[in-house]
Short mmCIF file of C-alpha atoms and ligand atoms in Angstrom, two decimals:
data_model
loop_
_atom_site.label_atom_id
_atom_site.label_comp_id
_atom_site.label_asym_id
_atom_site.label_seq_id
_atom_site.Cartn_x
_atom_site.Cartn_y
_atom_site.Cartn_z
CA UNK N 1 47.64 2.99 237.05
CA UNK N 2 46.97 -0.72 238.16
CA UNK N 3 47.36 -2.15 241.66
CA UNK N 4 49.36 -5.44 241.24
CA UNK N 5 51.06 -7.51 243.63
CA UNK N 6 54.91 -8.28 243.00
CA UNK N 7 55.97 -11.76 244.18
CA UNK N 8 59.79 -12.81 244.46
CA UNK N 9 60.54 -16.12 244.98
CA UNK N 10 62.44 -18.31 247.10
CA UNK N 11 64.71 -21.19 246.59
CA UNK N 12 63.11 -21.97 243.31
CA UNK N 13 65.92 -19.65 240.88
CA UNK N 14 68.45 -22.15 242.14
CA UNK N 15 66.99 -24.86 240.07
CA UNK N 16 68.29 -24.86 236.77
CA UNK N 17 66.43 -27.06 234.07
CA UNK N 18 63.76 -27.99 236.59
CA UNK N 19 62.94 -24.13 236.85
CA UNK N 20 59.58 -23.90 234.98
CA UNK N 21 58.33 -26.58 236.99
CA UNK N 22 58.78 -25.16 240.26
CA UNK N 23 57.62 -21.74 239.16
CA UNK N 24 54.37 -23.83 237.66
CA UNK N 25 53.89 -25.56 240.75
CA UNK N 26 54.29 -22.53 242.46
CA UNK N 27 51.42 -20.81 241.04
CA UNK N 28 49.21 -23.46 241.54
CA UNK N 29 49.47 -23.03 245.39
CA UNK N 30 49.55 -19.25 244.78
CA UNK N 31 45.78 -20.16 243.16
CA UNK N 32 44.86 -22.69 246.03
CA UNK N 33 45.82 -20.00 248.81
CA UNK N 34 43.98 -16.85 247.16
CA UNK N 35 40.96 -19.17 245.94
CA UNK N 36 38.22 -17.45 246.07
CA UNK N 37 39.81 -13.94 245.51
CA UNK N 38 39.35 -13.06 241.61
CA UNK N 39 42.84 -12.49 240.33
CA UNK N 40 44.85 -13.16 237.08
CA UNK N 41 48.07 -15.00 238.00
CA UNK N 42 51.25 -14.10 235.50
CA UNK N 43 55.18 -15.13 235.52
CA UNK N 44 57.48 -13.09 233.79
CA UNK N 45 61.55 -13.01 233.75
CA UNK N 46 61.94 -14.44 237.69
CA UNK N 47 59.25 -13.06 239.10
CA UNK N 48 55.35 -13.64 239.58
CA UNK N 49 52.76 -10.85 238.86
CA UNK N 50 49.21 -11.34 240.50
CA UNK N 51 47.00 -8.81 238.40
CA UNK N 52 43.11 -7.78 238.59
CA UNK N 53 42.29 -8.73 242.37
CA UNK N 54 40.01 -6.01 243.68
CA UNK N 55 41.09 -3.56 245.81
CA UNK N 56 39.42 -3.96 248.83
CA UNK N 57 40.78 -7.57 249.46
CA UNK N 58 44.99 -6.46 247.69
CA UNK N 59 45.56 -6.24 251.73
CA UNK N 60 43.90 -9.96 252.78
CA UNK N 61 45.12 -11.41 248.93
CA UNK N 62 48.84 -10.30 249.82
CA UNK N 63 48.53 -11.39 253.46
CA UNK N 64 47.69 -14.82 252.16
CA UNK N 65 51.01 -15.02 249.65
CA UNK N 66 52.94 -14.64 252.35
CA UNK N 67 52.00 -17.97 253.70
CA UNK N 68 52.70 -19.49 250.47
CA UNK N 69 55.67 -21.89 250.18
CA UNK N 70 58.33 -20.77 248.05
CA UNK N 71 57.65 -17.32 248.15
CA UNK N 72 60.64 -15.17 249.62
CA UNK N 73 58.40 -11.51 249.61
CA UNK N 74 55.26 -9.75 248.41
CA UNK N 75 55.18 -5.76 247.01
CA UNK N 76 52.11 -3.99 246.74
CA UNK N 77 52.92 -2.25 243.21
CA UNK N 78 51.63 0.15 240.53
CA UNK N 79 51.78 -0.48 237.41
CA UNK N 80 51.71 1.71 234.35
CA UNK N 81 52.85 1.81 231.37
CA UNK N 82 56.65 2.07 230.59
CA UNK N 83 56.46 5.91 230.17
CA UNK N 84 58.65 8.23 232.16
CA UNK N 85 55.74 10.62 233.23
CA UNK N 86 53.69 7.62 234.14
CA UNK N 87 56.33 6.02 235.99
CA UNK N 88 56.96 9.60 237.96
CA UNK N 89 53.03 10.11 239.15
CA UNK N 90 52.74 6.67 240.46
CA UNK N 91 55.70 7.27 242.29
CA UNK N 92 54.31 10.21 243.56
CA UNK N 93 50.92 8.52 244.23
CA UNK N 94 53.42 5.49 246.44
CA UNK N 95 54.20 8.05 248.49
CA UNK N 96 51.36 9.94 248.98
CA UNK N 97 50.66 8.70 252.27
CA UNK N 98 54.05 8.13 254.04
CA UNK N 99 55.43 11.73 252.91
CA UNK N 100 53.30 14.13 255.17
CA UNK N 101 55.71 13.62 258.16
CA UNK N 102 59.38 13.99 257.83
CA UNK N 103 61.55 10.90 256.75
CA UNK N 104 63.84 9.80 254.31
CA UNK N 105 63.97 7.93 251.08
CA UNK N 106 66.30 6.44 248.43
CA UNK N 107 65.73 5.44 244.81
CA UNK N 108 66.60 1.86 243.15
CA UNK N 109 66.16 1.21 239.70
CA UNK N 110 66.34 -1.67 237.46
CA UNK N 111 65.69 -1.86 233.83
CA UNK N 112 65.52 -5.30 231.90
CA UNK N 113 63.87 -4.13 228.79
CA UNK N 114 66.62 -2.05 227.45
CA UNK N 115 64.88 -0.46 224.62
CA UNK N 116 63.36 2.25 227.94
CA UNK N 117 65.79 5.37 226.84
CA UNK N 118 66.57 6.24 230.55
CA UNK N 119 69.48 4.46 232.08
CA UNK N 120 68.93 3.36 236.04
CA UNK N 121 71.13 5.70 237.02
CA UNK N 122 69.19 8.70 235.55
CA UNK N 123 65.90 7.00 236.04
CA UNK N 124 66.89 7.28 239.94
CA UNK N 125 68.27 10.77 239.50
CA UNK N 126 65.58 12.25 238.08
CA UNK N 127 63.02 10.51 240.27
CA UNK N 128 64.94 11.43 243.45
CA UNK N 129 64.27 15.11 241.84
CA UNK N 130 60.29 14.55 241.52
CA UNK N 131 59.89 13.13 245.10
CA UNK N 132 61.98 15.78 246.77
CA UNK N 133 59.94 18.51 244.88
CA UNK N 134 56.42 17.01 245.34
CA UNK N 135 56.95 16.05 249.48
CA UNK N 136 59.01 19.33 251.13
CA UNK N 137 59.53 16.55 254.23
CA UNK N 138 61.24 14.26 252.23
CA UNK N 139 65.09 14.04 251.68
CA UNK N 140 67.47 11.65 250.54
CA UNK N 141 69.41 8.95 252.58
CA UNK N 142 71.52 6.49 250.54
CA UNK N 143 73.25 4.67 253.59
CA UNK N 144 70.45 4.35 255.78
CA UNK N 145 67.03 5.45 253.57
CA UNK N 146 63.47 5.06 255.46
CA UNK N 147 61.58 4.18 252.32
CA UNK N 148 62.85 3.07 249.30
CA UNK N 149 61.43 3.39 246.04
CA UNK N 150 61.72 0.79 243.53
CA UNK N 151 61.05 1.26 239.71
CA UNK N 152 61.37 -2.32 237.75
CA UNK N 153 60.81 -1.50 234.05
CA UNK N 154 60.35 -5.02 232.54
CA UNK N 155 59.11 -5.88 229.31
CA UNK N 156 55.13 -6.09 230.14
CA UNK N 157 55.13 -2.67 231.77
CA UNK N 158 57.25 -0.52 234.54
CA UNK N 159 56.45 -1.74 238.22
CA UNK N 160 56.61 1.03 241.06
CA UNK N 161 56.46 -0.14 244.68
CA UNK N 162 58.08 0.87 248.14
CA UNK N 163 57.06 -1.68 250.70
CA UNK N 164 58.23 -5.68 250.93
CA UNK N 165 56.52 -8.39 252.61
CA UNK N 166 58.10 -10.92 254.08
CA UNK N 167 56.85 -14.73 253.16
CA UNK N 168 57.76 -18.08 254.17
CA UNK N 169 60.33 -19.07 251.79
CA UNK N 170 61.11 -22.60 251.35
CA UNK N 171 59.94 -24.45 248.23
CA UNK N 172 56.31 -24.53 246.81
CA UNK N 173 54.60 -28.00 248.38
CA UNK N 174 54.17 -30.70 245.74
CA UNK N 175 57.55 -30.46 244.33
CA UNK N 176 59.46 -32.89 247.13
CA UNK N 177 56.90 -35.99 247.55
CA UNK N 178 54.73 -36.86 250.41
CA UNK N 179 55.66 -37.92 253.87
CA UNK N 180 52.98 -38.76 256.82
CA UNK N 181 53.22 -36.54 259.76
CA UNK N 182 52.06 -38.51 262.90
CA UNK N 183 50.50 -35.66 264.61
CA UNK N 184 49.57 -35.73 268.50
CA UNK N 185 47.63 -32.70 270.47
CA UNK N 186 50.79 -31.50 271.69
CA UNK N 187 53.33 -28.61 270.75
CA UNK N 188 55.85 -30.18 268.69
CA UNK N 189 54.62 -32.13 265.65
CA UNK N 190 52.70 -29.70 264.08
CA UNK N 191 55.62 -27.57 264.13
CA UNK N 192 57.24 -30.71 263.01
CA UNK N 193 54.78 -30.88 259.64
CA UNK N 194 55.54 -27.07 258.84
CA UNK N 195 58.68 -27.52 258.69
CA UNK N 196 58.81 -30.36 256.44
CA UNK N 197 56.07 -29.15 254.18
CA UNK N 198 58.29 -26.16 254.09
CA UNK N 199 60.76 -27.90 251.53
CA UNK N 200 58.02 -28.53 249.31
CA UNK N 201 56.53 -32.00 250.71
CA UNK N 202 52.83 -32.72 250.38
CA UNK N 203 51.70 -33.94 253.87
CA UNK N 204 48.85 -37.05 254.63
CA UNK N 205 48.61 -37.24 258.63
CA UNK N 206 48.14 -39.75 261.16
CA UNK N 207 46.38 -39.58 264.89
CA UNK N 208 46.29 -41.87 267.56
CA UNK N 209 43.77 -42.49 270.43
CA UNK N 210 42.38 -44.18 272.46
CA UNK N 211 38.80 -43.88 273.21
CA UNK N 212 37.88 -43.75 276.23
CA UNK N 213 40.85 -42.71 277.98
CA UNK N 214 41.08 -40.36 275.68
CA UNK N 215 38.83 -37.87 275.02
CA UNK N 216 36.30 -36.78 271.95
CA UNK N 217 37.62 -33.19 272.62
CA UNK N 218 41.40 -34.55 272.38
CA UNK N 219 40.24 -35.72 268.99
CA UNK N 220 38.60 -32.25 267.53
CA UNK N 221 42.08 -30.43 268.87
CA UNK N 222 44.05 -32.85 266.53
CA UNK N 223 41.62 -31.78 263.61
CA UNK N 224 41.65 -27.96 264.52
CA UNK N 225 45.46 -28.38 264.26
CA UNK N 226 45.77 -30.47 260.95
CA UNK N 227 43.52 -27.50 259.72
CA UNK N 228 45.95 -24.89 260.86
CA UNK N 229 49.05 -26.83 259.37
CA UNK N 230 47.15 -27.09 256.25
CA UNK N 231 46.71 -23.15 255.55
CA UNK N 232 50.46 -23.70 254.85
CA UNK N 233 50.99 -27.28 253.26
CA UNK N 234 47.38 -27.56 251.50
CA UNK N 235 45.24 -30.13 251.88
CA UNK N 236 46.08 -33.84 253.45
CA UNK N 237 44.24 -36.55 254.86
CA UNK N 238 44.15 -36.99 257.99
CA UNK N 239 43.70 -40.64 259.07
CA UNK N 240 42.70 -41.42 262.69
CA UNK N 241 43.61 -44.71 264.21
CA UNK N 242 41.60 -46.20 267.40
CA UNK N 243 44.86 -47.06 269.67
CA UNK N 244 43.16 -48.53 272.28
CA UNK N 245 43.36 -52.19 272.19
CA UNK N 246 47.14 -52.34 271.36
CA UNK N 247 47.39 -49.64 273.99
CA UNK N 248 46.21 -51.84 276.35
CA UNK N 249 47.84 -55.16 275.43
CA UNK N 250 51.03 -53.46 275.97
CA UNK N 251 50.02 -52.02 279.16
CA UNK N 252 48.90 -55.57 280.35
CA UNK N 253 51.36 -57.74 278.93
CA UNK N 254 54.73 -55.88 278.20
CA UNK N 255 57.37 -55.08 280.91
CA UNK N 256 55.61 -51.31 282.19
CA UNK N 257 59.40 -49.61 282.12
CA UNK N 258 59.23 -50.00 278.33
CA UNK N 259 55.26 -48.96 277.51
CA UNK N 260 56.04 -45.66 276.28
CA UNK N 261 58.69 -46.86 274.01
CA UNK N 262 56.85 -49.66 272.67
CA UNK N 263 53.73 -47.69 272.27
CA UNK N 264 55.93 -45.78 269.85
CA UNK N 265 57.21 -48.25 267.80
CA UNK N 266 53.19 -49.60 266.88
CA UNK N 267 52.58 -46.29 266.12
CA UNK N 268 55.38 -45.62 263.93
CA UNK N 269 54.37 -49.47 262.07
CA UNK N 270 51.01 -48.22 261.44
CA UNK N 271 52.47 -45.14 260.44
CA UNK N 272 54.71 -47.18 257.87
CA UNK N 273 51.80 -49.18 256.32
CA UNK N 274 49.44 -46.55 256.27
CA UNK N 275 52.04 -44.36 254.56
CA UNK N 276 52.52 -47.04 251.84
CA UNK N 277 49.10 -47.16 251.52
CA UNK N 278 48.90 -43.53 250.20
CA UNK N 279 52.24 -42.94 248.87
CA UNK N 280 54.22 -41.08 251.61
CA UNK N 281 57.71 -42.28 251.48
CA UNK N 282 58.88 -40.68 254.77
CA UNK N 283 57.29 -40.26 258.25
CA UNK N 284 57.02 -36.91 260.29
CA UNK N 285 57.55 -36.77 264.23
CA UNK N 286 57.81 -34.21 266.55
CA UNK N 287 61.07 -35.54 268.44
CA UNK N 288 64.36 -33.55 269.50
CA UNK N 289 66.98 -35.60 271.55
CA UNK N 290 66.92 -35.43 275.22
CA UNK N 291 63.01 -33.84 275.71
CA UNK N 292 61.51 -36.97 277.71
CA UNK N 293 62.21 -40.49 277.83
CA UNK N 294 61.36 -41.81 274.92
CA UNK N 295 63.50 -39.24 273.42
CA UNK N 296 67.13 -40.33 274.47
CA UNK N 297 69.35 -40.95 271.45
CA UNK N 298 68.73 -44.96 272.77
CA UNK N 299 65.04 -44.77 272.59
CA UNK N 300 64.93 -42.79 269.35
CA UNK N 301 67.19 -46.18 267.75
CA UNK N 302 64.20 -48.24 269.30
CA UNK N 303 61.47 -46.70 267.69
CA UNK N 304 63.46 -46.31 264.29
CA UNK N 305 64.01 -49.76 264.13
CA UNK N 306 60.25 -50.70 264.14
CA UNK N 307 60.23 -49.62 260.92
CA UNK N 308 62.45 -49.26 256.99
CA UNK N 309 61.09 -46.24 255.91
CA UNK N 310 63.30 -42.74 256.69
CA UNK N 311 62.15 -41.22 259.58
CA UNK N 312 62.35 -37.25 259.11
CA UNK N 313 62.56 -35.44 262.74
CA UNK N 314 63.15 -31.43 262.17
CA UNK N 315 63.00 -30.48 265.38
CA UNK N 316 65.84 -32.91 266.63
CA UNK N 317 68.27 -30.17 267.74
CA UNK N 318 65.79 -27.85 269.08
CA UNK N 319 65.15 -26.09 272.58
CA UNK N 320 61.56 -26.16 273.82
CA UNK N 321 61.94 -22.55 273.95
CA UNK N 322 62.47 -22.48 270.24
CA UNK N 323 59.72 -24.75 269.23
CA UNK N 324 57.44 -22.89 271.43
CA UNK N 325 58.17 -19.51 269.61
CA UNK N 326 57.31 -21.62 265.73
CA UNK N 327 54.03 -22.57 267.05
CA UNK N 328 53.43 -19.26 267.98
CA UNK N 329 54.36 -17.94 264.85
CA UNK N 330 52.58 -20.13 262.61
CA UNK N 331 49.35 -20.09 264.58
CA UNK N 332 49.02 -23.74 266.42
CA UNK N 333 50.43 -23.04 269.61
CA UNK N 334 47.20 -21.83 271.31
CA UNK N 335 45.15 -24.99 270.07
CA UNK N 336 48.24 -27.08 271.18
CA UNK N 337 48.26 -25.99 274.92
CA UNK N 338 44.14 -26.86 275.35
CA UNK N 339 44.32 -29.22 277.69
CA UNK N 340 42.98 -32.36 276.39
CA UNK N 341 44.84 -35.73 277.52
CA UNK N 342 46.48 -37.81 274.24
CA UNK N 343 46.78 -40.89 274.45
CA UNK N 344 50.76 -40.65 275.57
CA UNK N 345 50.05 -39.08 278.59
CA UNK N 346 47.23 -41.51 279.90
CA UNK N 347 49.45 -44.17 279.66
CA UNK N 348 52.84 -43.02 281.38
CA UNK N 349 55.08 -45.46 283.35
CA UNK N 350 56.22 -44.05 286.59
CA UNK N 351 60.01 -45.41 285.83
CA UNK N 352 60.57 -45.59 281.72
CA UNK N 353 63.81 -46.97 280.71
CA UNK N 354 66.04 -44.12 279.59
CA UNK N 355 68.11 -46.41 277.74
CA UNK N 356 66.30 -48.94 276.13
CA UNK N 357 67.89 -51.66 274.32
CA UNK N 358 66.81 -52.83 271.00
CA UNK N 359 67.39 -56.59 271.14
CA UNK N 360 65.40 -56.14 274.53
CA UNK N 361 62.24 -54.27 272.89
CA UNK N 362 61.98 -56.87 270.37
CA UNK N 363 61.64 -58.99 272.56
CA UNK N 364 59.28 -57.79 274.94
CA UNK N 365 57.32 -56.80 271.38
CA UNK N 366 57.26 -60.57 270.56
CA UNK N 367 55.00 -61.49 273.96
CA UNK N 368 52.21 -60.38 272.37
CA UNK N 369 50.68 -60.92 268.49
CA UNK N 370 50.40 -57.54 267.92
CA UNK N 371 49.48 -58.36 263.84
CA UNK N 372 45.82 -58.43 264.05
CA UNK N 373 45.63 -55.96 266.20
CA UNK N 374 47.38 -53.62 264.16
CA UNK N 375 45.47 -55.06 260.69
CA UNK N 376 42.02 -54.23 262.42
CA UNK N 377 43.46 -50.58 263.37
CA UNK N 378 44.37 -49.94 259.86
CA UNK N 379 41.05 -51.19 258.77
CA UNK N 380 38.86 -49.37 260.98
CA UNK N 381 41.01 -46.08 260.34
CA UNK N 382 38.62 -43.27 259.60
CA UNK N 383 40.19 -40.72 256.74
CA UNK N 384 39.19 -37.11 257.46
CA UNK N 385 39.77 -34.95 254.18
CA UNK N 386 41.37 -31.44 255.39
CA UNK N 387 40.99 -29.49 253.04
CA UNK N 388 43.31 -25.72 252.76
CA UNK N 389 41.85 -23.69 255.69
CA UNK N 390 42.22 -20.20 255.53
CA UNK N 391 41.82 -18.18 258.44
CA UNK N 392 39.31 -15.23 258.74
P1 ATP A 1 54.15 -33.47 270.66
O1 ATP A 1 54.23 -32.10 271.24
O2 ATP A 1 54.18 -33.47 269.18
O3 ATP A 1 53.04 -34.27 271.25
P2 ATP A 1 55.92 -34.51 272.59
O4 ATP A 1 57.13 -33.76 272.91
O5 ATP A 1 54.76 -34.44 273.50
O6 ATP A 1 55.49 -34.16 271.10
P3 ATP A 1 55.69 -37.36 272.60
O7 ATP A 1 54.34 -37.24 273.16
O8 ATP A 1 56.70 -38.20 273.25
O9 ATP A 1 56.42 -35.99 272.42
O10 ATP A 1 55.56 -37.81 271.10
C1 ATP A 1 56.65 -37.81 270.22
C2 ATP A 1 56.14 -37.80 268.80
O11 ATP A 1 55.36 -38.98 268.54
C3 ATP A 1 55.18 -36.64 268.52
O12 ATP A 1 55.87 -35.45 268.18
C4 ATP A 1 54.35 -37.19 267.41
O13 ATP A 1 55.02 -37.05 266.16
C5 ATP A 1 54.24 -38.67 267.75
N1 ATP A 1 53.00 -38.93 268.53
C6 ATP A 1 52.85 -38.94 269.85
N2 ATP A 1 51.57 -39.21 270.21
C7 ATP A 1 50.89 -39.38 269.05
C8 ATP A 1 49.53 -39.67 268.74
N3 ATP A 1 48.61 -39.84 269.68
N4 ATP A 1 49.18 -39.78 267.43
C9 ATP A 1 50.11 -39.59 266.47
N5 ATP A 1 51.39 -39.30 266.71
C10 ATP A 1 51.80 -39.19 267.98
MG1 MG A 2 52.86 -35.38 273.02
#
């Protein structure tokens, strides 16, 4: 009897001729995200099998699937061989230690090697008999069952497992491109990166600040972050880009209502050059109509006409509230709300324009020759390799 792990996928069964593909890519970032557990990775019919990791770290190698893109759920299984007394002791043995207080439980069966002589039907039957028999508090519910026991009888061997684990879903990163996630300290676009690395998009990053007003610590919190984002979308470079000088030309020589906008539109140019740089074909922010200023459906037009290249915002029709609860589910939240200033905040104007004007920021763009400016910050960019952190 073998302790396996049972991994369903997500999305990835809905894509026809492409399928062995996804599934391949898939179990590369299965490897990356169990690396350095020992294990023997296996597909078979639809599903992945992850064989001959040792049994003190099943719990932590399982844990760590579930934060794998493209995987829908994880079962701790047994496997034996495709024997019906085998198959009835390790369902015994799957019980073993929820069956000493009363509860209920319900068979499933399903048998895709045909040549096993038991139907489904009587494999459940007659396994519903053994478990009732062997645990005195157990008894059947079929509406509403407390445990259910799963036997999958596939052609390498019969699987026996009663407990699911939910993962991420979405699609296994690598298979949808590259876009660069311009990531600040602050709540949103880390959230913002998850989400599109979530749909299978390798991620390269981008920081802004602006030393001294900004502060070495801000810095670190941006790396802690990218580090966090990457236990889900593997490992990206991280390029961060002194702000400072542009930062201040706007501040001294552009109209002070329009700062924060304008600010935003350098960014997102750097953003656009660095990207084509490294091959991202999309950028990443953290926006969602209506949060601040610079987020009115007017100034959003502003800052995506600084650039051509598709500007992906996920969190456009989201509540704080909502964001707030992804962070804390995928671990960045508490790095996100250390206080360290970025560079946005150091620079606010006490009356932005809520409805910018394109024509208008052009203009007020054109005061100052921002293209040297922006060359040198590309030039002097430092690139920080993150590589896949796993936590402890
Ligand atoms: P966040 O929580 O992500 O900081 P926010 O609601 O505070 O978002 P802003 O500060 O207005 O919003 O920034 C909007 C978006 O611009 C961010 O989500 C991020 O994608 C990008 N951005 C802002 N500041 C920086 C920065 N210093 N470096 C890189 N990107 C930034
Ligand atoms: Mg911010």
């Amino acid at each position: 009897m073998k302790k396996v792990l049972l991994v369903r996928y997500a999305e990835i069964h809905l894509k026809g001729l492409n399928r062995p593909y996804f599934e391949r890519m898939l179990v590369d970032r299965m490897r990356d995200a169990l690396q350095p557990i020992p294990a023997r990775i296996e597909r078979e019919q639809g599903r992945v099998f992850v064989y001959d990791v040792p049994e003190q770290q099943l719990a932590e190698a399982a844990r760590r699937l579930c934060t794998v893109f493209g995987i829908h759920s994880v079962s701790p299984a047994l496997c034996v061989e495709k024997d019906w007394e085998a198959i009835r002791q390790a369902a015994i043995s799957e019980l073993a230690d929820v069956a000493d207080k009363p509860s209920t439980f319900k068979c499933f069966a399903k048998r895709s090697d045909k040549r096993f002589t038991m139907t489904s039907e009587q494999i459940c039957r007659e396994l519903g008999h053994a478990l009732l028999e062997a645990y005195p508090n157990l008894s059947v519910d079929v509406h509403h069952p407390k445990i259910k026991v799963t036997v999958e009888v596939r052609q390498s061997s019969a699987f026996i497992f009663s407990k699911e684990l939910r993962g991420v879903g979405g699609m296994p990163v690598g298979t949808n491109g590259k876009a660069m996630l311009l990531i600040s300290g602050g709540i949103d676009s880390p959230v913002a990166g998850y989400m599109i690395a979530k749909r299978g998009v390798s991620l390269a990053a981008v920081h802004f600040y602006s030393y001294p007003y900004t502060s070495e610590r801000a810095r670190d919190k941006v790396v802690e972050l990218a580090k966090i984002v990457s236990r889900f979308a593997g490992e990206m470079d991280l390029y961060l880009v002194s702000f400072t000088e542009i930062q201040l030309a706007i501040y001294d020589q552009c109209p002070s209502s329009e700062t924060t906008v304008l600010m935003r539109r350098l960014m997102m140019k750097i953003a656009e050059r660095i990207a084509n740089n490294c091959g991202a074909q999309a950028l990443i922010t953290g926006e969602a109509i209506g949060q601040v200023a610079s987020q009115t459906m007017d100034s959003l037009a502003c800052t995506d006409d600084a650039v051509t290249i598709p500007v992906f915002r996920p969190l456009i029709g989201f509540d704080k509230e909502e964001i707030v609860e992804k962070a804390q589910q995928i671990g960045t939240f508490e790095t996100s709300i250390q206080p360290y200033e970025d560079c946005c905040t150091v620079f606010v104007p006490q009356h932005p324009v809520t409805r910018p004007k394109v024509d208008q920021l052009r203009a007020s763009e054109a005061l100052v020759d921002f293209e040297p400016m922006i060359q040198k910050a590309i030039d002097e960019a430092e690139c920080m390799k993150i590589s896949q952190f796993i936590f402890d």
